[in-house]
PDB file of C-alpha atoms in Angstrom:
ATOM      1  CA  UNK A   1      55.999  23.106 -23.402  1.00 43.00           C
ATOM      2  CA  UNK A   2      54.557  22.746 -19.913  1.00 40.00           C
ATOM      3  CA  UNK A   3      52.212  25.676 -20.611  1.00 42.00           C
ATOM      4  CA  UNK A   4      51.034  23.963 -23.816  1.00 42.00           C
ATOM      5  CA  UNK A   5      50.298  20.759 -21.931  1.00 40.00           C
ATOM      6  CA  UNK A   6      48.325  22.670 -19.327  1.00 36.00           C
ATOM      7  CA  UNK A   7      46.225  24.333 -22.067  1.00 35.00           C
ATOM      8  CA  UNK A   8      45.534  20.970 -23.716  1.00 29.00           C
ATOM      9  CA  UNK A   9      44.563  19.468 -20.348  1.00 30.00           C
ATOM     10  CA  UNK A  10      42.231  22.389 -19.556  1.00 32.00           C
ATOM     11  CA  UNK A  11      40.615  22.146 -22.988  1.00 31.00           C
ATOM     12  CA  UNK A  12      40.103  18.409 -22.532  1.00 29.00           C
ATOM     13  CA  UNK A  13      38.505  18.899 -19.099  1.00 26.00           C
ATOM     14  CA  UNK A  14      36.240  21.632 -20.505  1.00 29.00           C
ATOM     15  CA  UNK A  15      35.036  19.304 -23.286  1.00 29.00           C
ATOM     16  CA  UNK A  16      34.369  16.513 -20.777  1.00 30.00           C
ATOM     17  CA  UNK A  17      32.433  18.932 -18.573  1.00 27.00           C
ATOM     18  CA  UNK A  18      30.269  20.023 -21.507  1.00 33.00           C
ATOM     19  CA  UNK A  19      29.536  16.401 -22.396  1.00 31.00           C
ATOM     20  CA  UNK A  20      28.601  15.634 -18.794  1.00 34.00           C
ATOM     21  CA  UNK A  21      26.257  18.627 -18.640  1.00 32.00           C
ATOM     22  CA  UNK A  22      24.652  17.619 -21.934  1.00 35.00           C
ATOM     23  CA  UNK A  23      24.185  14.066 -20.704  1.00 39.00           C
ATOM     24  CA  UNK A  24      22.730  15.319 -17.425  1.00 39.00           C
ATOM     25  CA  UNK A  25      20.051  17.442 -19.129  1.00 46.00           C
ATOM     26  CA  UNK A  26      16.652  15.693 -18.950  1.00 56.00           C
ATOM     27  CA  UNK A  27      15.330  14.275 -22.210  1.00 56.00           C
ATOM     28  CA  UNK A  28      12.408  12.249 -20.886  1.00 61.00           C
ATOM     29  CA  UNK A  29      13.416   9.294 -23.039  1.00 71.00           C
ATOM     30  CA  UNK A  30      14.233   6.914 -20.169  1.00 81.00           C
ATOM     31  CA  UNK A  31      11.988   5.325 -17.577  1.00 86.00           C
ATOM     32  CA  UNK A  32      14.107   6.849 -14.814  1.00 87.00           C
ATOM     33  CA  UNK A  33      13.503  10.373 -16.132  1.00 88.00           C
ATOM     34  CA  UNK A  34       9.801   9.657 -16.580  1.00 87.00           C
ATOM     35  CA  UNK A  35       9.494   8.415 -12.987  1.00 90.00           C
ATOM     36  CA  UNK A  36      11.605  11.282 -11.677  1.00 91.00           C
ATOM     37  CA  UNK A  37       9.338  13.851 -13.317  1.00 90.00           C
ATOM     38  CA  UNK A  38       6.267  11.991 -12.037  1.00 92.00           C
ATOM     39  CA  UNK A  39       7.648  12.058  -8.479  1.00 92.00           C
ATOM     40  CA  UNK A  40       8.576  15.737  -8.800  1.00 91.00           C
ATOM     41  CA  UNK A  41       5.101  16.721  -9.992  1.00 90.00           C
ATOM     42  CA  UNK A  42       3.527  14.512  -7.316  1.00 92.00           C
ATOM     43  CA  UNK A  43       5.439  16.450  -4.653  1.00 92.00           C
ATOM     44  CA  UNK A  44       4.558  19.749  -6.317  1.00 91.00           C
ATOM     45  CA  UNK A  45       0.853  18.937  -5.973  1.00 92.00           C
ATOM     46  CA  UNK A  46       1.434  17.812  -2.343  1.00 92.00           C
ATOM     47  CA  UNK A  47      -0.537  14.649  -3.114  1.00 92.00           C
ATOM     48  CA  UNK A  48       1.073  12.540  -0.382  1.00 89.00           C
ATOM     49  CA  UNK A  49      -0.452  14.743   2.311  1.00 91.00           C
ATOM     50  CA  UNK A  50      -3.786  15.143   0.553  1.00 91.00           C
ATOM     51  CA  UNK A  51      -4.141  11.437  -0.164  1.00 90.00           C
ATOM     52  CA  UNK A  52      -3.197  10.100   3.254  1.00 88.00           C
ATOM     53  CA  UNK A  53      -5.275  12.749   5.037  1.00 91.00           C
ATOM     54  CA  UNK A  54      -8.202  11.523   2.974  1.00 92.00           C
ATOM     55  CA  UNK A  55      -7.469   7.887   3.907  1.00 90.00           C
ATOM     56  CA  UNK A  56      -7.385   8.762   7.613  1.00 89.00           C
ATOM     57  CA  UNK A  57     -10.674  10.649   7.435  1.00 90.00           C
ATOM     58  CA  UNK A  58     -12.395   7.876   5.491  1.00 88.00           C
ATOM     59  CA  UNK A  59     -11.007   5.233   7.850  1.00 85.00           C
ATOM     60  CA  UNK A  60     -11.951   7.126  11.015  1.00 85.00           C
ATOM     61  CA  UNK A  61     -15.487   7.685   9.726  1.00 84.00           C
ATOM     62  CA  UNK A  62     -15.990   3.922   9.375  1.00 77.00           C
ATOM     63  CA  UNK A  63     -14.279   3.040  12.668  1.00 75.00           C
ATOM     64  CA  UNK A  64     -16.381   5.534  14.661  1.00 74.00           C
ATOM     65  CA  UNK A  65     -19.520   3.705  13.596  1.00 65.00           C
ATOM     66  CA  UNK A  66     -18.268   0.486  15.254  1.00 61.00           C
ATOM     67  CA  UNK A  67     -18.843  -0.561  18.873  1.00 56.00           C
ATOM     68  CA  UNK A  68     -16.102   0.595  21.248  1.00 51.00           C
ATOM     69  CA  UNK A  69     -13.897  -2.301  22.378  1.00 49.00           C
ATOM     70  CA  UNK A  70     -14.791  -4.393  19.349  1.00 50.00           C
ATOM     71  CA  UNK A  71     -13.656  -2.099  16.566  1.00 54.00           C
ATOM     72  CA  UNK A  72     -11.396  -4.728  15.024  1.00 54.00           C
ATOM     73  CA  UNK A  73     -14.041  -7.434  14.755  1.00 59.00           C
ATOM     74  CA  UNK A  74     -15.923  -6.084  11.709  1.00 60.00           C
ATOM     75  CA  UNK A  75     -12.669  -6.063   9.731  1.00 61.00           C
ATOM     76  CA  UNK A  76     -12.075  -9.686  10.713  1.00 63.00           C
ATOM     77  CA  UNK A  77     -15.631 -11.002  10.346  1.00 61.00           C
ATOM     78  CA  UNK A  78     -16.344  -9.168   7.087  1.00 65.00           C
ATOM     79  CA  UNK A  79     -12.829  -9.827   5.799  1.00 61.00           C
ATOM     80  CA  UNK A  80     -12.366  -7.442   2.855  1.00 70.00           C
ATOM     81  CA  UNK A  81     -15.862  -5.921   2.796  1.00 77.00           C
ATOM     82  CA  UNK A  82     -15.061  -2.934   5.036  1.00 79.00           C
ATOM     83  CA  UNK A  83     -11.687  -2.396   3.384  1.00 83.00           C
ATOM     84  CA  UNK A  84     -13.274  -2.422  -0.086  1.00 85.00           C
ATOM     85  CA  UNK A  85     -15.825   0.129   1.094  1.00 85.00           C
ATOM     86  CA  UNK A  86     -13.166   2.436   2.563  1.00 86.00           C
ATOM     87  CA  UNK A  87     -10.895   2.024  -0.460  1.00 88.00           C
ATOM     88  CA  UNK A  88     -13.760   2.773  -2.850  1.00 88.00           C
ATOM     89  CA  UNK A  89     -14.562   5.955  -0.900  1.00 89.00           C
ATOM     90  CA  UNK A  90     -10.925   7.070  -1.080  1.00 90.00           C
ATOM     91  CA  UNK A  91     -10.768   6.473  -4.843  1.00 88.00           C
ATOM     92  CA  UNK A  92     -13.998   8.369  -5.445  1.00 88.00           C
ATOM     93  CA  UNK A  93     -12.887  11.405  -3.439  1.00 90.00           C
ATOM     94  CA  UNK A  94      -9.298  11.429  -4.714  1.00 90.00           C
ATOM     95  CA  UNK A  95     -10.257  10.838  -8.353  1.00 85.00           C
ATOM     96  CA  UNK A  96     -10.670  14.509  -9.304  1.00 86.00           C
ATOM     97  CA  UNK A  97      -7.388  15.585  -7.647  1.00 90.00           C
ATOM     98  CA  UNK A  98      -5.490  12.840  -9.433  1.00 89.00           C
ATOM     99  CA  UNK A  99      -7.057  13.710 -12.793  1.00 88.00           C
ATOM    100  CA  UNK A 100      -5.891  17.307 -12.377  1.00 89.00           C
ATOM    101  CA  UNK A 101      -2.422  16.036 -11.509  1.00 91.00           C
ATOM    102  CA  UNK A 102      -2.348  13.770 -14.587  1.00 87.00           C
ATOM    103  CA  UNK A 103      -3.328  16.638 -16.876  1.00 86.00           C
ATOM    104  CA  UNK A 104      -0.507  18.781 -15.521  1.00 88.00           C
ATOM    105  CA  UNK A 105       2.018  15.924 -15.565  1.00 88.00           C
ATOM    106  CA  UNK A 106       1.074  14.988 -19.129  1.00 83.00           C
ATOM    107  CA  UNK A 107       1.616  18.572 -20.307  1.00 84.00           C
ATOM    108  CA  UNK A 108       4.952  18.874 -18.487  1.00 86.00           C
ATOM    109  CA  UNK A 109       6.218  15.578 -19.875  1.00 84.00           C
ATOM    110  CA  UNK A 110       5.355  16.574 -23.446  1.00 81.00           C
ATOM    111  CA  UNK A 111       7.303  19.815 -22.946  1.00 82.00           C
ATOM    112  CA  UNK A 112      10.367  17.881 -21.764  1.00 81.00           C
ATOM    113  CA  UNK A 113      10.191  15.536 -24.766  1.00 77.00           C
ATOM    114  CA  UNK A 114       9.706  18.296 -27.324  1.00 76.00           C
ATOM    115  CA  UNK A 115      12.490  20.390 -25.810  1.00 74.00           C
ATOM    116  CA  UNK A 116      14.930  17.498 -26.182  1.00 68.00           C
ATOM    117  CA  UNK A 117      13.826  16.380 -29.642  1.00 68.00           C
ATOM    118  CA  UNK A 118      12.109  18.723 -32.087  1.00 58.00           C
ATOM    119  CA  UNK A 119      11.327  15.892 -34.502  1.00 59.00           C
ATOM    120  CA  UNK A 120       9.381  13.945 -31.909  1.00 60.00           C
ATOM    121  CA  UNK A 121       6.145  15.883 -32.483  1.00 57.00           C
ATOM    122  CA  UNK A 122       5.027  13.623 -35.312  1.00 57.00           C
ATOM    123  CA  UNK A 123       5.504  10.488 -33.197  1.00 58.00           C
ATOM    124  CA  UNK A 124       3.777  12.115 -30.239  1.00 60.00           C
ATOM    125  CA  UNK A 125       0.755  12.885 -32.395  1.00 61.00           C
ATOM    126  CA  UNK A 126       0.194   9.115 -32.566  1.00 59.00           C
ATOM    127  CA  UNK A 127       0.826   8.574 -28.869  1.00 61.00           C
ATOM    128  CA  UNK A 128      -1.943   7.985 -26.288  1.00 65.00           C
ATOM    129  CA  UNK A 129      -4.101  11.043 -25.666  1.00 71.00           C
ATOM    130  CA  UNK A 130      -4.998  12.483 -22.277  1.00 71.00           C
ATOM    131  CA  UNK A 131      -8.278  10.565 -22.478  1.00 78.00           C
ATOM    132  CA  UNK A 132      -6.284   7.346 -22.895  1.00 78.00           C
ATOM    133  CA  UNK A 133      -4.144   8.260 -19.886  1.00 76.00           C
ATOM    134  CA  UNK A 134      -7.236   8.883 -17.753  1.00 79.00           C
ATOM    135  CA  UNK A 135      -8.659   5.554 -18.927  1.00 84.00           C
ATOM    136  CA  UNK A 136      -5.479   3.861 -17.650  1.00 83.00           C
ATOM    137  CA  UNK A 137      -6.073   5.557 -14.303  1.00 83.00           C
ATOM    138  CA  UNK A 138      -9.647   4.254 -14.088  1.00 85.00           C
ATOM    139  CA  UNK A 139      -8.594   0.759 -15.106  1.00 88.00           C
ATOM    140  CA  UNK A 140      -5.820   0.709 -12.502  1.00 87.00           C
ATOM    141  CA  UNK A 141      -8.213   1.828  -9.780  1.00 87.00           C
ATOM    142  CA  UNK A 142     -10.779  -0.818 -10.759  1.00 87.00           C
ATOM    143  CA  UNK A 143      -8.129  -3.548 -10.815  1.00 88.00           C
ATOM    144  CA  UNK A 144      -6.922  -2.598  -7.345  1.00 87.00           C
ATOM    145  CA  UNK A 145     -10.489  -2.482  -6.021  1.00 85.00           C
ATOM    146  CA  UNK A 146     -11.114  -5.988  -7.388  1.00 87.00           C
ATOM    147  CA  UNK A 147      -8.200  -7.514  -5.438  1.00 89.00           C
ATOM    148  CA  UNK A 148      -8.029  -5.314  -2.330  1.00 87.00           C
ATOM    149  CA  UNK A 149     -10.381  -7.523  -0.291  1.00 84.00           C
ATOM    150  CA  UNK A 150      -8.467 -10.736  -1.011  1.00 86.00           C
ATOM    151  CA  UNK A 151      -5.120  -9.048  -0.304  1.00 87.00           C
ATOM    152  CA  UNK A 152      -6.420  -7.721   3.003  1.00 85.00           C
ATOM    153  CA  UNK A 153      -7.712 -11.156   4.029  1.00 83.00           C
ATOM    154  CA  UNK A 154      -4.287 -12.603   3.277  1.00 86.00           C
ATOM    155  CA  UNK A 155      -2.586  -9.885   5.345  1.00 87.00           C
ATOM    156  CA  UNK A 156      -4.829 -10.593   8.353  1.00 83.00           C
ATOM    157  CA  UNK A 157      -4.318 -14.347   8.062  1.00 83.00           C
ATOM    158  CA  UNK A 158      -0.553 -13.764   8.148  1.00 87.00           C
ATOM    159  CA  UNK A 159      -0.613 -11.354  11.084  1.00 87.00           C
ATOM    160  CA  UNK A 160      -3.471 -12.458  13.351  1.00 85.00           C
ATOM    161  CA  UNK A 161      -5.317 -15.577  14.494  1.00 85.00           C
ATOM    162  CA  UNK A 162      -8.953 -15.756  13.393  1.00 81.00           C
ATOM    163  CA  UNK A 163     -11.559 -14.935  16.089  1.00 80.00           C
ATOM    164  CA  UNK A 164     -13.074 -18.378  15.585  1.00 83.00           C
ATOM    165  CA  UNK A 165      -9.776 -20.095  16.446  1.00 88.00           C
ATOM    166  CA  UNK A 166      -9.226 -17.791  19.440  1.00 87.00           C
ATOM    167  CA  UNK A 167     -12.778 -18.489  20.620  1.00 87.00           C
ATOM    168  CA  UNK A 168     -12.229 -22.226  20.187  1.00 92.00           C
ATOM    169  CA  UNK A 169      -9.152 -22.016  22.418  1.00 93.00           C
ATOM    170  CA  UNK A 170     -11.173 -20.316  25.146  1.00 93.00           C
ATOM    171  CA  UNK A 171     -13.845 -23.015  24.947  1.00 93.00           C
ATOM    172  CA  UNK A 172     -11.281 -25.841  24.995  1.00 94.00           C
ATOM    173  CA  UNK A 173      -9.479 -24.373  28.007  1.00 93.00           C
ATOM    174  CA  UNK A 174     -12.735 -23.852  29.897  1.00 94.00           C
ATOM    175  CA  UNK A 175     -13.925 -27.367  29.006  1.00 93.00           C
ATOM    176  CA  UNK A 176     -10.714 -28.901  30.346  1.00 91.00           C
ATOM    177  CA  UNK A 177     -11.190 -27.178  33.705  1.00 92.00           C
ATOM    178  CA  UNK A 178     -14.866 -28.104  33.969  1.00 91.00           C
ATOM    179  CA  UNK A 179     -14.325 -31.725  32.889  1.00 90.00           C
ATOM    180  CA  UNK A 180     -11.111 -32.311  34.824  1.00 87.00           C
ATOM    181  CA  UNK A 181     -12.717 -34.922  37.100  1.00 87.00           C
ATOM    182  CA  UNK A 182     -14.041 -37.329  34.421  1.00 86.00           C
ATOM    183  CA  UNK A 183     -10.939 -36.801  32.244  1.00 86.00           C
ATOM    184  CA  UNK A 184      -8.582 -37.661  35.118  1.00 83.00           C
ATOM    185  CA  UNK A 185     -10.675 -40.644  36.152  1.00 82.00           C
ATOM    186  CA  UNK A 186     -10.685 -41.984  32.595  1.00 81.00           C
ATOM    187  CA  UNK A 187      -6.901 -42.060  32.305  1.00 78.00           C
ATOM    188  CA  UNK A 188      -5.838 -43.198  35.791  1.00 73.00           C
ATOM    189  CA  UNK A 189      -6.987 -44.830  39.008  1.00 72.00           C
ATOM    190  CA  UNK A 190      -6.102 -44.089  42.600  1.00 68.00           C
ATOM    191  CA  UNK A 191      -6.834 -40.840  44.422  1.00 73.00           C
ATOM    192  CA  UNK A 192      -3.248 -39.428  44.565  1.00 79.00           C
ATOM    193  CA  UNK A 193      -2.651 -40.011  40.831  1.00 82.00           C
ATOM    194  CA  UNK A 194      -6.052 -38.580  39.870  1.00 84.00           C
ATOM    195  CA  UNK A 195      -5.373 -35.440  41.935  1.00 86.00           C
ATOM    196  CA  UNK A 196      -2.056 -34.860  40.162  1.00 87.00           C
ATOM    197  CA  UNK A 197      -3.644 -35.388  36.739  1.00 88.00           C
ATOM    198  CA  UNK A 198      -6.473 -32.985  37.619  1.00 89.00           C
ATOM    199  CA  UNK A 199      -3.900 -30.351  38.632  1.00 91.00           C
ATOM    200  CA  UNK A 200      -2.092 -30.778  35.310  1.00 91.00           C
ATOM    201  CA  UNK A 201      -5.395 -30.533  33.416  1.00 91.00           C
ATOM    202  CA  UNK A 202      -6.346 -27.347  35.253  1.00 91.00           C
ATOM    203  CA  UNK A 203      -2.947 -25.767  34.527  1.00 93.00           C
ATOM    204  CA  UNK A 204      -3.219 -26.777  30.857  1.00 94.00           C
ATOM    205  CA  UNK A 205      -6.729 -25.320  30.695  1.00 92.00           C
ATOM    206  CA  UNK A 206      -5.593 -22.012  32.224  1.00 95.00           C
ATOM    207  CA  UNK A 207      -2.640 -21.786  29.813  1.00 95.00           C
ATOM    208  CA  UNK A 208      -4.921 -22.397  26.824  1.00 95.00           C
ATOM    209  CA  UNK A 209      -7.442 -19.811  28.107  1.00 94.00           C
ATOM    210  CA  UNK A 210      -4.627 -17.265  28.615  1.00 95.00           C
ATOM    211  CA  UNK A 211      -3.298 -17.886  25.107  1.00 94.00           C
ATOM    212  CA  UNK A 212      -6.783 -17.610  23.589  1.00 92.00           C
ATOM    213  CA  UNK A 213      -7.447 -14.399  25.545  1.00 92.00           C
ATOM    214  CA  UNK A 214      -4.136 -12.952  24.343  1.00 92.00           C
ATOM    215  CA  UNK A 215      -4.948 -13.783  20.712  1.00 89.00           C
ATOM    216  CA  UNK A 216      -8.449 -12.377  21.026  1.00 84.00           C
ATOM    217  CA  UNK A 217      -7.132  -9.120  22.540  1.00 84.00           C
ATOM    218  CA  UNK A 218      -4.672  -8.804  19.635  1.00 85.00           C
ATOM    219  CA  UNK A 219      -7.593  -9.132  17.229  1.00 81.00           C
ATOM    220  CA  UNK A 220      -9.571  -6.427  19.050  1.00 78.00           C
ATOM    221  CA  UNK A 221      -6.757  -3.911  19.430  1.00 80.00           C
ATOM    222  CA  UNK A 222      -4.391  -4.537  16.513  1.00 83.00           C
ATOM    223  CA  UNK A 223      -6.744  -5.055  13.574  1.00 81.00           C
ATOM    224  CA  UNK A 224      -7.547  -1.357  13.134  1.00 81.00           C
ATOM    225  CA  UNK A 225      -3.832  -0.450  13.054  1.00 84.00           C
ATOM    226  CA  UNK A 226      -3.083  -3.262  10.600  1.00 87.00           C
ATOM    227  CA  UNK A 227      -5.991  -2.126   8.413  1.00 85.00           C
ATOM    228  CA  UNK A 228      -4.895   1.519   8.401  1.00 87.00           C
ATOM    229  CA  UNK A 229      -1.312   0.486   7.601  1.00 90.00           C
ATOM    230  CA  UNK A 230      -2.548  -1.813   4.826  1.00 90.00           C
ATOM    231  CA  UNK A 231      -4.719   0.873   3.219  1.00 89.00           C
ATOM    232  CA  UNK A 232      -1.914   3.438   3.227  1.00 90.00           C
ATOM    233  CA  UNK A 233       0.474   0.884   1.729  1.00 91.00           C
ATOM    234  CA  UNK A 234      -1.905  -0.224  -1.034  1.00 90.00           C
ATOM    235  CA  UNK A 235      -3.014   3.291  -1.991  1.00 89.00           C
ATOM    236  CA  UNK A 236       0.605   4.401  -2.202  1.00 88.00           C
ATOM    237  CA  UNK A 237       1.450   1.356  -4.331  1.00 89.00           C
ATOM    238  CA  UNK A 238      -1.401   2.218  -6.700  1.00 90.00           C
ATOM    239  CA  UNK A 239      -0.640   5.903  -7.275  1.00 90.00           C
ATOM    240  CA  UNK A 240       3.134   6.007  -6.778  1.00 89.00           C
ATOM    241  CA  UNK A 241       4.131   2.725  -8.429  1.00 90.00           C
ATOM    242  CA  UNK A 242       1.434   0.805 -10.320  1.00 90.00           C
ATOM    243  CA  UNK A 243      -0.166   3.655 -12.267  1.00 89.00           C
ATOM    244  CA  UNK A 244       3.049   5.443 -13.316  1.00 89.00           C
ATOM    245  CA  UNK A 245       4.487   2.085 -14.455  1.00 90.00           C
ATOM    246  CA  UNK A 246       1.340   1.447 -16.512  1.00 87.00           C
ATOM    247  CA  UNK A 247       1.596   4.939 -18.005  1.00 86.00           C
ATOM    248  CA  UNK A 248       5.250   4.407 -18.931  1.00 87.00           C
ATOM    249  CA  UNK A 249       4.483   1.067 -20.613  1.00 86.00           C
ATOM    250  CA  UNK A 250       1.951   2.807 -22.851  1.00 81.00           C
ATOM    251  CA  UNK A 251       4.117   5.853 -23.602  1.00 79.00           C
ATOM    252  CA  UNK A 252       7.468   4.093 -24.134  1.00 81.00           C
ATOM    253  CA  UNK A 253       6.830   2.818 -27.717  1.00 79.00           C
ATOM    254  CA  UNK A 254       6.257   6.379 -28.925  1.00 73.00           C
ATOM    255  CA  UNK A 255       9.491   7.938 -27.682  1.00 70.00           C
TER     256      UNK A 255
END
């Protein structure tokens, strides 16, 4: 009796194992499987390295053309103009590599679908073609290029003071020191009181100048790092998140 129970238990576990294996086999019908295959093929093509190496080269080429010690200013003064130019160069140079990747990914995904469902061929014949997929790529790149400048301006506004505000602080601090005599005389009378007020004004002026200098130095030395970080983040969002999500939204109705 005990032996019989053991056999029944083993048979039950074997059936459950087979079901689990069957469920674990990729079918390509879910968004998770689609994204997983996309990520796998992306790694296979080593696109992370190729893309970010390209960003660094494009970025460094533009930065080298700027005056040493003021490399951050063009990014601030021109807001998104330099970023748009760099981003456009990256898209142009990466376009061919990504097209080759899409062709391979598209073929691999069709194989996964057909292997899991033989009757899906008819539905797939009505699905978006490779040309449609490449059109989605171009549209996604154009959309990102249209908003990249505004997004960069917003990032800088959140992270750094504008050079105009920093410059205004320097002028205000310097003006307080230069005009300490008339300012003190206008608010008080009596030599001892005026001297104390002048000392306070000078200290306030020096503090404001120090703060303005600190903000201006942050602009000069941090803007390039913020820009590089921003470009890497946005390019990754485009190719690793935005475009595959757009592709899935188009493919989903046909599977």
